[in-house]
Short mmCIF file of C-alpha atoms in Angstrom, two decimals:
data_model
loop_
_atom_site.label_atom_id
_atom_site.label_comp_id
_atom_site.label_asym_id
_atom_site.label_seq_id
_atom_site.Cartn_x
_atom_site.Cartn_y
_atom_site.Cartn_z
CA MET A 148 -0.02 0.03 0.20
CA PRO A 149 1.54 3.41 -0.96
CA GLY A 150 2.09 5.61 1.63
CA ASN A 151 2.13 3.15 4.73
CA ASP A 152 5.59 1.93 4.43
CA LEU A 153 7.29 1.18 7.69
CA ARG A 154 10.80 2.49 8.23
CA LEU A 155 12.71 0.29 10.24
CA LEU A 156 16.47 1.05 11.63
CA ALA A 157 17.98 -2.10 12.69
CA LEU A 158 21.52 -1.53 14.84
CA ASP A 159 23.29 -4.71 15.62
CA GLY A 160 26.67 -5.49 17.05
CA GLY A 161 28.50 -4.07 19.65
CA GLY A 162 31.91 -2.30 20.28
CA VAL A 163 33.10 -0.84 17.29
CA ARG A 164 30.77 -2.37 14.72
CA GLY A 165 27.86 -0.66 16.85
CA LEU A 166 29.84 2.66 17.11
CA SER A 167 30.33 2.54 13.29
CA ALA A 168 26.80 2.17 12.47
CA LEU A 169 25.98 5.01 14.63
CA MET A 170 28.67 7.37 12.92
CA ILE A 171 27.25 6.03 9.52
CA LEU A 172 23.71 6.90 10.77
CA GLU A 173 24.90 10.33 11.69
CA GLN A 174 26.27 11.19 8.23
CA LEU A 175 23.17 9.66 6.90
CA MET A 176 21.13 12.13 8.99
CA GLU A 177 23.16 15.17 8.05
CA ALA A 178 22.87 14.05 4.29
CA VAL A 179 18.79 14.39 4.54
CA ASP A 180 19.16 17.95 6.06
CA PRO A 181 22.44 19.49 6.53
CA ASP A 182 21.20 22.44 8.23
CA ALA A 183 19.21 21.01 10.70
CA PRO A 184 19.67 16.95 10.59
CA PRO A 185 16.63 14.96 11.78
CA LYS A 186 16.68 12.87 14.71
CA PRO A 187 16.64 9.14 13.95
CA CYS A 188 13.43 8.82 15.80
CA ASP A 189 11.78 11.66 13.49
CA TYR A 190 12.63 9.45 10.24
CA PHE A 191 12.38 6.07 11.22
CA ASP A 192 9.06 4.26 12.45
CA MET A 193 10.90 1.28 14.58
CA ILE A 194 14.54 1.48 15.97
CA GLY A 195 16.08 -1.67 17.56
CA GLY A 196 18.97 -4.03 17.58
CA THR A 197 21.41 -5.90 19.90
CA SER A 198 24.63 -5.19 22.10
CA THR A 199 24.19 -1.52 21.01
CA GLY A 200 23.45 -0.65 24.69
#
């Protein structure tokens, strides 16, 4: 159904893998709007994962 898409963010892996995923996410959010990057919760409907604290 158009318009009813679910945006899911999965962050899996702890330590360096978890940190690198967060750094990439930060860069992606800045690419969406460089002047006022959105928070991940403003863009994704569900956020989950394991071992990321």
